[in-house]
mmCIF file of C-alpha atoms in Angstrom:
data_model
loop_
_atom_site.group_PDB
_atom_site.id
_atom_site.type_symbol
_atom_site.label_atom_id
_atom_site.label_comp_id
_atom_site.label_asym_id
_atom_site.label_seq_id
_atom_site.Cartn_x
_atom_site.Cartn_y
_atom_site.Cartn_z
ATOM 1 C CA UNK M 1 75.140 -0.047 62.834
ATOM 2 C CA UNK M 2 72.411 -0.021 65.400
ATOM 3 C CA UNK M 3 71.609 2.848 67.682
ATOM 4 C CA UNK M 4 69.857 1.561 70.792
ATOM 5 C CA UNK M 5 68.995 3.459 73.940
ATOM 6 C CA UNK M 6 67.597 0.679 76.151
ATOM 7 C CA UNK M 7 68.263 1.150 79.877
ATOM 8 C CA UNK M 8 70.432 -1.664 81.215
ATOM 9 C CA UNK M 9 73.190 -2.282 83.722
ATOM 10 C CA UNK M 10 76.534 -0.873 82.543
ATOM 11 C CA UNK M 11 78.879 -3.571 81.238
ATOM 12 C CA UNK M 12 82.434 -3.650 82.607
ATOM 13 C CA UNK M 13 85.177 -5.905 81.235
ATOM 14 C CA UNK M 14 87.985 -6.944 83.581
ATOM 15 C CA UNK M 15 91.095 -8.084 81.711
ATOM 16 C CA UNK M 16 93.706 -9.495 84.077
ATOM 17 C CA UNK M 17 95.631 -12.778 84.027
ATOM 18 C CA UNK M 18 95.507 -12.886 87.843
ATOM 19 C CA UNK M 19 92.351 -14.871 88.650
ATOM 20 C CA UNK M 20 92.227 -13.698 92.264
ATOM 21 C CA UNK M 21 92.303 -10.021 91.253
ATOM 22 C CA UNK M 22 89.598 -10.651 88.658
ATOM 23 C CA UNK M 23 87.344 -12.466 91.101
ATOM 24 C CA UNK M 24 87.647 -9.921 93.922
ATOM 25 C CA UNK M 25 87.128 -6.981 91.562
ATOM 26 C CA UNK M 26 84.259 -8.691 89.765
ATOM 27 C CA UNK M 27 82.427 -9.541 92.994
ATOM 28 C CA UNK M 28 82.712 -5.940 94.166
ATOM 29 C CA UNK M 29 81.448 -4.473 90.885
ATOM 30 C CA UNK M 30 78.546 -6.915 90.671
ATOM 31 C CA UNK M 31 77.506 -5.819 94.158
ATOM 32 C CA UNK M 32 77.508 -2.255 92.790
ATOM 33 C CA UNK M 33 74.945 -3.319 90.146
ATOM 34 C CA UNK M 34 77.307 -3.651 87.178
ATOM 35 C CA UNK M 35 77.345 -6.462 84.654
ATOM 36 C CA UNK M 36 80.871 -7.901 84.574
ATOM 37 C CA UNK M 37 82.777 -10.038 82.081
ATOM 38 C CA UNK M 38 86.137 -11.484 83.145
ATOM 39 C CA UNK M 39 88.875 -12.336 80.625
ATOM 40 C CA UNK M 40 92.533 -13.232 80.949
ATOM 41 C CA UNK M 41 93.907 -12.140 77.560
ATOM 42 C CA UNK M 42 93.730 -9.291 75.077
ATOM 43 C CA UNK M 43 92.200 -11.181 72.165
ATOM 44 C CA UNK M 44 89.059 -11.808 74.194
ATOM 45 C CA UNK M 45 88.831 -8.100 74.999
ATOM 46 C CA UNK M 46 88.756 -7.143 71.320
ATOM 47 C CA UNK M 47 86.051 -9.728 70.610
ATOM 48 C CA UNK M 48 83.871 -8.326 73.401
ATOM 49 C CA UNK M 49 84.404 -4.731 72.264
ATOM 50 C CA UNK M 50 83.289 -5.583 68.741
ATOM 51 C CA UNK M 51 80.308 -7.670 69.827
ATOM 52 C CA UNK M 52 78.993 -6.095 73.043
ATOM 53 C CA UNK M 53 80.375 -2.543 73.279
ATOM 54 C CA UNK M 54 81.274 -2.427 77.007
ATOM 55 C CA UNK M 55 80.842 0.763 79.023
ATOM 56 C CA UNK M 56 84.215 0.436 80.782
ATOM 57 C CA UNK M 57 87.347 -1.712 80.513
ATOM 58 C CA UNK M 58 89.674 -2.485 83.419
ATOM 59 C CA UNK M 59 92.949 -3.473 81.820
ATOM 60 C CA UNK M 60 95.951 -4.971 83.600
ATOM 61 C CA UNK M 61 99.164 -3.410 82.379
ATOM 62 C CA UNK M 62 101.104 -6.705 82.471
ATOM 63 C CA UNK M 63 99.513 -9.649 80.680
ATOM 64 C CA UNK M 64 101.021 -12.536 78.721
ATOM 65 C CA UNK M 65 101.310 -12.369 74.906
ATOM 66 C CA UNK M 66 100.087 -8.777 74.672
ATOM 67 C CA UNK M 67 100.662 -6.093 77.305
ATOM 68 C CA UNK M 68 97.922 -3.799 78.536
ATOM 69 C CA UNK M 69 99.737 -0.871 76.900
ATOM 70 C CA UNK M 70 99.728 -2.605 73.497
ATOM 71 C CA UNK M 71 96.106 -3.603 73.899
ATOM 72 C CA UNK M 72 95.100 -0.081 74.907
ATOM 73 C CA UNK M 73 96.698 1.257 71.708
ATOM 74 C CA UNK M 74 94.816 -1.370 69.689
ATOM 75 C CA UNK M 75 91.488 -0.523 71.325
ATOM 76 C CA UNK M 76 91.937 3.183 70.683
ATOM 77 C CA UNK M 77 92.660 2.542 66.990
ATOM 78 C CA UNK M 78 89.569 0.368 66.519
ATOM 79 C CA UNK M 79 86.212 1.783 65.430
ATOM 80 C CA UNK M 80 84.298 0.018 68.206
ATOM 81 C CA UNK M 81 86.658 0.964 71.048
ATOM 82 C CA UNK M 82 87.815 4.437 70.098
ATOM 83 C CA UNK M 83 85.882 6.118 72.918
ATOM 84 C CA UNK M 84 85.384 3.244 75.383
ATOM 85 C CA UNK M 85 86.590 4.329 78.862
ATOM 86 C CA UNK M 86 89.710 2.441 79.992
ATOM 87 C CA UNK M 87 91.197 2.202 83.482
ATOM 88 C CA UNK M 88 94.613 0.545 83.590
ATOM 89 C CA UNK M 89 95.475 -1.683 86.544
ATOM 90 C CA UNK M 90 99.129 -1.514 87.554
ATOM 91 C CA UNK M 91 101.429 -2.451 90.409
ATOM 92 C CA UNK M 92 103.554 0.610 89.614
ATOM 93 C CA UNK M 93 102.844 4.154 90.755
ATOM 94 C CA UNK M 94 105.727 6.144 89.295
ATOM 95 C CA UNK M 95 105.684 8.925 86.701
ATOM 96 C CA UNK M 96 107.196 6.751 83.961
ATOM 97 C CA UNK M 97 104.348 4.230 84.059
ATOM 98 C CA UNK M 98 101.736 6.951 84.445
ATOM 99 C CA UNK M 99 103.022 8.589 81.270
ATOM 100 C CA UNK M 100 102.951 5.269 79.386
ATOM 101 C CA UNK M 101 99.377 4.629 80.518
ATOM 102 C CA UNK M 102 98.063 7.997 79.351
ATOM 103 C CA UNK M 103 100.120 7.968 76.141
ATOM 104 C CA UNK M 104 98.476 4.652 75.278
ATOM 105 C CA UNK M 105 95.068 6.301 75.495
ATOM 106 C CA UNK M 106 93.834 5.177 78.910
ATOM 107 C CA UNK M 107 91.478 7.495 80.776
ATOM 108 C CA UNK M 108 92.799 6.672 84.242
ATOM 109 C CA UNK M 109 94.755 4.074 86.204
ATOM 110 C CA UNK M 110 94.527 2.386 89.583
ATOM 111 C CA UNK M 111 97.238 0.593 91.527
ATOM 112 C CA UNK M 112 97.281 -2.844 93.127
ATOM 113 C CA UNK M 113 96.066 -3.773 95.642
ATOM 114 C CA UNK M 114 92.908 -2.182 94.264
ATOM 115 C CA UNK M 115 91.166 0.281 96.562
ATOM 116 C CA UNK M 116 87.510 -0.487 95.848
ATOM 117 C CA UNK M 117 86.282 2.925 97.013
ATOM 118 C CA UNK M 118 88.566 4.666 94.529
ATOM 119 C CA UNK M 119 87.600 2.178 91.811
ATOM 120 C CA UNK M 120 83.907 2.750 92.486
ATOM 121 C CA UNK M 121 84.125 6.519 92.049
ATOM 122 C CA UNK M 122 86.418 6.411 89.016
ATOM 123 C CA UNK M 123 84.155 3.877 87.320
ATOM 124 C CA UNK M 124 81.053 5.975 88.049
ATOM 125 C CA UNK M 125 82.697 9.123 86.714
ATOM 126 C CA UNK M 126 83.919 7.563 83.470
ATOM 127 C CA UNK M 127 80.711 5.652 82.761
ATOM 128 C CA UNK M 128 78.604 8.771 83.369
ATOM 129 C CA UNK M 129 80.837 10.756 81.008
ATOM 130 C CA UNK M 130 80.513 8.048 78.344
ATOM 131 C CA UNK M 131 76.719 7.954 78.695
ATOM 132 C CA UNK M 132 76.613 11.734 78.189
ATOM 133 C CA UNK M 133 78.935 11.443 75.176
ATOM 134 C CA UNK M 134 76.657 8.821 73.630
ATOM 135 C CA UNK M 135 73.615 11.049 74.155
ATOM 136 C CA UNK M 136 75.350 13.893 72.345
ATOM 137 C CA UNK M 137 76.440 11.481 69.614
ATOM 138 C CA UNK M 138 72.848 10.373 69.081
ATOM 139 C CA UNK M 139 71.761 13.996 68.664
ATOM 140 C CA UNK M 140 74.611 14.773 66.263
ATOM 141 C CA UNK M 141 74.844 11.511 64.314
ATOM 142 C CA UNK M 142 71.364 10.049 64.024
ATOM 143 C CA UNK M 143 68.080 10.970 62.414
ATOM 144 C CA UNK M 144 65.743 11.781 65.287
ATOM 145 C CA UNK M 145 62.750 9.877 63.905
ATOM 146 C CA UNK M 146 64.301 6.643 62.639
ATOM 147 C CA UNK M 147 67.646 6.492 64.495
ATOM 148 C CA UNK M 148 69.403 5.775 61.196
ATOM 149 C CA UNK M 149 72.537 7.833 60.456
ATOM 150 C CA UNK M 150 71.701 11.315 59.244
ATOM 151 C CA UNK M 151 72.918 12.131 55.759
ATOM 152 C CA UNK M 152 76.101 13.952 56.780
ATOM 153 C CA UNK M 153 77.303 11.215 59.099
ATOM 154 C CA UNK M 154 76.409 8.497 56.600
ATOM 155 C CA UNK M 155 78.606 10.232 54.021
ATOM 156 C CA UNK M 156 81.468 10.508 56.536
ATOM 157 C CA UNK M 157 81.183 6.824 57.459
ATOM 158 C CA UNK M 158 80.994 5.834 53.806
ATOM 159 C CA UNK M 159 84.247 7.684 53.082
ATOM 160 C CA UNK M 160 85.945 5.745 55.889
ATOM 161 C CA UNK M 161 84.545 2.463 54.574
ATOM 162 C CA UNK M 162 85.621 3.295 51.020
ATOM 163 C CA UNK M 163 89.239 3.813 52.104
ATOM 164 C CA UNK M 164 89.204 0.505 53.937
ATOM 165 C CA UNK M 165 87.689 -1.265 50.924
ATOM 166 C CA UNK M 166 90.321 0.232 48.632
ATOM 167 C CA UNK M 167 93.160 -0.942 50.870
ATOM 168 C CA UNK M 168 91.737 -4.441 51.291
ATOM 169 C CA UNK M 169 90.407 -4.693 47.738
ATOM 170 C CA UNK M 170 86.742 -5.540 48.245
ATOM 171 C CA UNK M 171 83.557 -4.208 46.669
ATOM 172 C CA UNK M 172 80.798 -2.209 48.350
ATOM 173 C CA UNK M 173 77.100 -2.661 47.699
ATOM 174 C CA UNK M 174 74.639 0.233 47.765
ATOM 175 C CA UNK M 175 70.885 -0.119 48.269
ATOM 176 C CA UNK M 176 68.456 2.780 47.933
ATOM 177 C CA UNK M 177 65.048 1.983 49.408
ATOM 178 C CA UNK M 178 61.803 3.840 49.765
ATOM 179 C CA UNK M 179 58.145 3.227 50.558
ATOM 180 C CA UNK M 180 55.831 3.020 47.559
ATOM 181 C CA UNK M 181 53.147 5.730 47.414
ATOM 182 C CA UNK M 182 54.343 7.210 50.690
ATOM 183 C CA UNK M 183 52.659 10.557 49.953
ATOM 184 C CA UNK M 184 49.331 8.751 49.603
ATOM 185 C CA UNK M 185 49.862 7.149 53.027
ATOM 186 C CA UNK M 186 50.509 10.563 54.582
ATOM 187 C CA UNK M 187 47.532 12.129 52.827
ATOM 188 C CA UNK M 188 45.126 9.329 53.719
ATOM 189 C CA UNK M 189 46.210 8.342 57.230
ATOM 190 C CA UNK M 190 48.123 11.397 58.450
ATOM 191 C CA UNK M 191 51.742 12.190 59.233
ATOM 192 C CA UNK M 192 51.713 10.274 62.514
ATOM 193 C CA UNK M 193 51.067 7.077 60.571
ATOM 194 C CA UNK M 194 53.613 8.144 57.961
ATOM 195 C CA UNK M 195 56.232 8.573 60.680
ATOM 196 C CA UNK M 196 55.356 5.149 62.075
ATOM 197 C CA UNK M 197 55.866 3.607 58.628
ATOM 198 C CA UNK M 198 59.327 5.189 58.394
ATOM 199 C CA UNK M 199 60.289 3.944 61.867
ATOM 200 C CA UNK M 200 59.112 0.430 61.026
ATOM 201 C CA UNK M 201 61.032 0.451 57.758
ATOM 202 C CA UNK M 202 64.225 1.628 59.470
ATOM 203 C CA UNK M 203 63.881 -1.118 62.096
ATOM 204 C CA UNK M 204 63.300 -3.697 59.376
ATOM 205 C CA UNK M 205 66.350 -2.550 57.411
ATOM 206 C CA UNK M 206 68.512 -2.814 60.538
ATOM 207 C CA UNK M 207 67.209 -6.304 61.259
ATOM 208 C CA UNK M 208 68.037 -7.517 57.761
ATOM 209 C CA UNK M 209 71.564 -6.106 57.586
ATOM 210 C CA UNK M 210 74.856 -6.959 59.246
ATOM 211 C CA UNK M 211 76.066 -5.004 62.259
ATOM 212 C CA UNK M 212 78.910 -3.488 60.218
ATOM 213 C CA UNK M 213 76.637 -2.275 57.383
ATOM 214 C CA UNK M 214 75.806 1.435 57.309
ATOM 215 C CA UNK M 215 72.184 2.593 57.332
ATOM 216 C CA UNK M 216 71.275 6.209 56.639
ATOM 217 C CA UNK M 217 68.168 8.256 56.061
ATOM 218 C CA UNK M 218 68.992 10.020 52.829
ATOM 219 C CA UNK M 219 65.942 12.259 52.630
ATOM 220 C CA UNK M 220 62.175 12.057 53.014
ATOM 221 C CA UNK M 221 61.157 8.413 52.831
ATOM 222 C CA UNK M 222 64.423 7.335 51.179
ATOM 223 C CA UNK M 223 66.997 5.205 52.988
ATOM 224 C CA UNK M 224 70.467 4.162 51.898
ATOM 225 C CA UNK M 225 72.466 1.107 52.955
ATOM 226 C CA UNK M 226 76.203 0.621 52.435
ATOM 227 C CA UNK M 227 77.145 -3.070 52.509
ATOM 228 C CA UNK M 228 80.888 -3.826 52.629
ATOM 229 C CA UNK M 229 82.315 -6.980 51.063
ATOM 230 C CA UNK M 230 79.299 -8.005 49.005
ATOM 231 C CA UNK M 231 79.113 -8.821 45.309
ATOM 232 C CA UNK M 232 76.169 -8.247 43.020
ATOM 233 C CA UNK M 233 74.542 -11.641 43.598
ATOM 234 C CA UNK M 234 74.563 -11.320 47.395
ATOM 235 C CA UNK M 235 73.483 -7.673 47.205
ATOM 236 C CA UNK M 236 70.438 -8.587 45.156
ATOM 237 C CA UNK M 237 69.579 -11.465 47.499
ATOM 238 C CA UNK M 238 69.700 -9.110 50.488
ATOM 239 C CA UNK M 239 67.549 -6.499 48.746
ATOM 240 C CA UNK M 240 64.987 -9.111 47.705
ATOM 241 C CA UNK M 241 64.857 -10.461 51.252
ATOM 242 C CA UNK M 242 64.202 -6.951 52.561
ATOM 243 C CA UNK M 243 61.566 -6.359 49.890
ATOM 244 C CA UNK M 244 59.709 -9.510 50.938
ATOM 245 C CA UNK M 245 59.938 -8.457 54.591
ATOM 246 C CA UNK M 246 58.451 -5.044 53.749
ATOM 247 C CA UNK M 247 55.507 -6.799 52.096
ATOM 248 C CA UNK M 248 54.898 -8.736 55.312
ATOM 249 C CA UNK M 249 55.085 -5.630 57.487
ATOM 250 C CA UNK M 250 51.813 -4.853 59.272
ATOM 251 C CA UNK M 251 51.169 -1.333 60.530
ATOM 252 C CA UNK M 252 48.196 -0.118 62.550
ATOM 253 C CA UNK M 253 47.017 3.477 62.497
ATOM 254 C CA UNK M 254 45.896 5.274 65.662
ATOM 255 C CA UNK M 255 42.346 4.374 64.658
ATOM 256 C CA UNK M 256 43.254 0.678 64.586
ATOM 257 C CA UNK M 257 43.213 0.374 60.794
ATOM 258 C CA UNK M 258 45.800 -2.120 59.551
ATOM 259 C CA UNK M 259 47.628 -1.014 56.417
ATOM 260 C CA UNK M 260 50.101 -2.810 54.182
ATOM 261 C CA UNK M 261 52.977 -1.142 52.402
ATOM 262 C CA UNK M 262 55.380 -1.973 49.604
ATOM 263 C CA UNK M 263 58.928 -0.903 48.913
ATOM 264 C CA UNK M 264 61.064 -0.284 45.840
ATOM 265 C CA UNK M 265 64.814 -0.813 45.749
ATOM 266 C CA UNK M 266 67.638 0.373 43.493
ATOM 267 C CA UNK M 267 71.105 -1.197 43.627
ATOM 268 C CA UNK M 268 74.671 -0.386 42.661
ATOM 269 C CA UNK M 269 78.095 -1.965 43.197
ATOM 270 C CA UNK M 270 81.229 0.078 43.855
ATOM 271 C CA UNK M 271 84.736 -1.171 43.048
ATOM 272 C CA UNK M 272 86.986 1.135 45.091
ATOM 273 C CA UNK M 273 90.106 2.599 43.542
ATOM 274 C CA UNK M 274 92.395 5.568 44.132
ATOM 275 C CA UNK M 275 90.366 8.751 43.646
ATOM 276 C CA UNK M 276 90.697 12.430 44.488
ATOM 277 C CA UNK M 277 87.202 12.840 45.922
ATOM 278 C CA UNK M 278 85.333 9.941 47.526
ATOM 279 C CA UNK M 279 82.219 12.101 47.774
ATOM 280 C CA UNK M 280 81.961 12.022 43.974
ATOM 281 C CA UNK M 281 82.147 8.218 44.043
ATOM 282 C CA UNK M 282 79.218 8.075 46.444
ATOM 283 C CA UNK M 283 77.305 10.647 44.407
ATOM 284 C CA UNK M 284 77.727 8.539 41.264
ATOM 285 C CA UNK M 285 76.729 5.335 43.071
ATOM 286 C CA UNK M 286 73.634 7.025 44.487
ATOM 287 C CA UNK M 287 72.741 8.335 41.024
ATOM 288 C CA UNK M 288 73.055 4.817 39.600
ATOM 289 C CA UNK M 289 70.981 3.314 42.400
ATOM 290 C CA UNK M 290 68.429 6.113 42.071
ATOM 291 C CA UNK M 291 68.012 5.411 38.350
ATOM 292 C CA UNK M 292 67.389 1.761 39.199
ATOM 293 C CA UNK M 293 64.922 2.824 41.891
ATOM 294 C CA UNK M 294 63.105 4.907 39.273
ATOM 295 C CA UNK M 295 63.013 1.860 36.977
ATOM 296 C CA UNK M 296 61.528 -0.167 39.833
ATOM 297 C CA UNK M 297 58.781 2.438 40.198
ATOM 298 C CA UNK M 298 58.068 2.363 36.469
ATOM 299 C CA UNK M 299 57.988 -1.440 36.514
ATOM 300 C CA UNK M 300 55.016 -1.384 38.853
ATOM 301 C CA UNK M 301 56.745 -0.677 42.172
ATOM 302 C CA UNK M 302 57.386 -3.139 45.001
ATOM 303 C CA UNK M 303 60.407 -4.655 43.285
ATOM 304 C CA UNK M 304 64.223 -4.666 43.109
ATOM 305 C CA UNK M 305 66.220 -3.312 40.156
ATOM 306 C CA UNK M 306 69.976 -3.235 39.795
#
């Protein structure tokens, strides 16, 4: 769920059951200022992709239990690894294997024994291309101020999550959140402070949600969170935890004035079923949550209703 742009060493995963190949390749890449994780099986690769989002994967074509070809297919069909650059490592250099490698979704391949000069340049090229893709993704997918999903992308991601929830038969929680008396904050302290409040709220929402939850800026000072696999009780607990955290949030204006803010929250639970238009499902859920948000405002603000 998070969008982070911190500068750090690119992370490369080497998946090969040959320890000698892993060690030699790892030592070379570390000397080239990469962070390297070595694994000897495919299951570990998927765990790392989901948890750490590597910048490049070096994948041996022949591994026990699950071949590199099978694993490459699996990575390409996962949300976390759909675009991750993959270089296959193979002892074969014929057209048949080359076709299998590219059909599986790999970006390139390199033969054993590994030529480190070739590896260096292929790794640089693919990682640079992925960095540029991520920059474009940030511009297209995320709200510039808060780095939450923009409304269009949130809706797209929700539709994907809804289909998954329908297949696996679990509910989805929706939270609508906004800052109480946000217009007054803008009028009194200026839009720079108002923007800072929105950034702080977005950061706080990210901190208090799971990585697989969806956070979007739905308009103005209103944010929406989609929480897969939660029931009403857990949804309310999460919203109340966030509401308490908002109350503890301290924000300083450019003049050094410390201000406190409050937040109101409206909830809804979705039970996915076969429908013709998922967008209408989201629209109804947002309407329900918005009504509860309105009730929270009428109840004195700074509370959770749903």
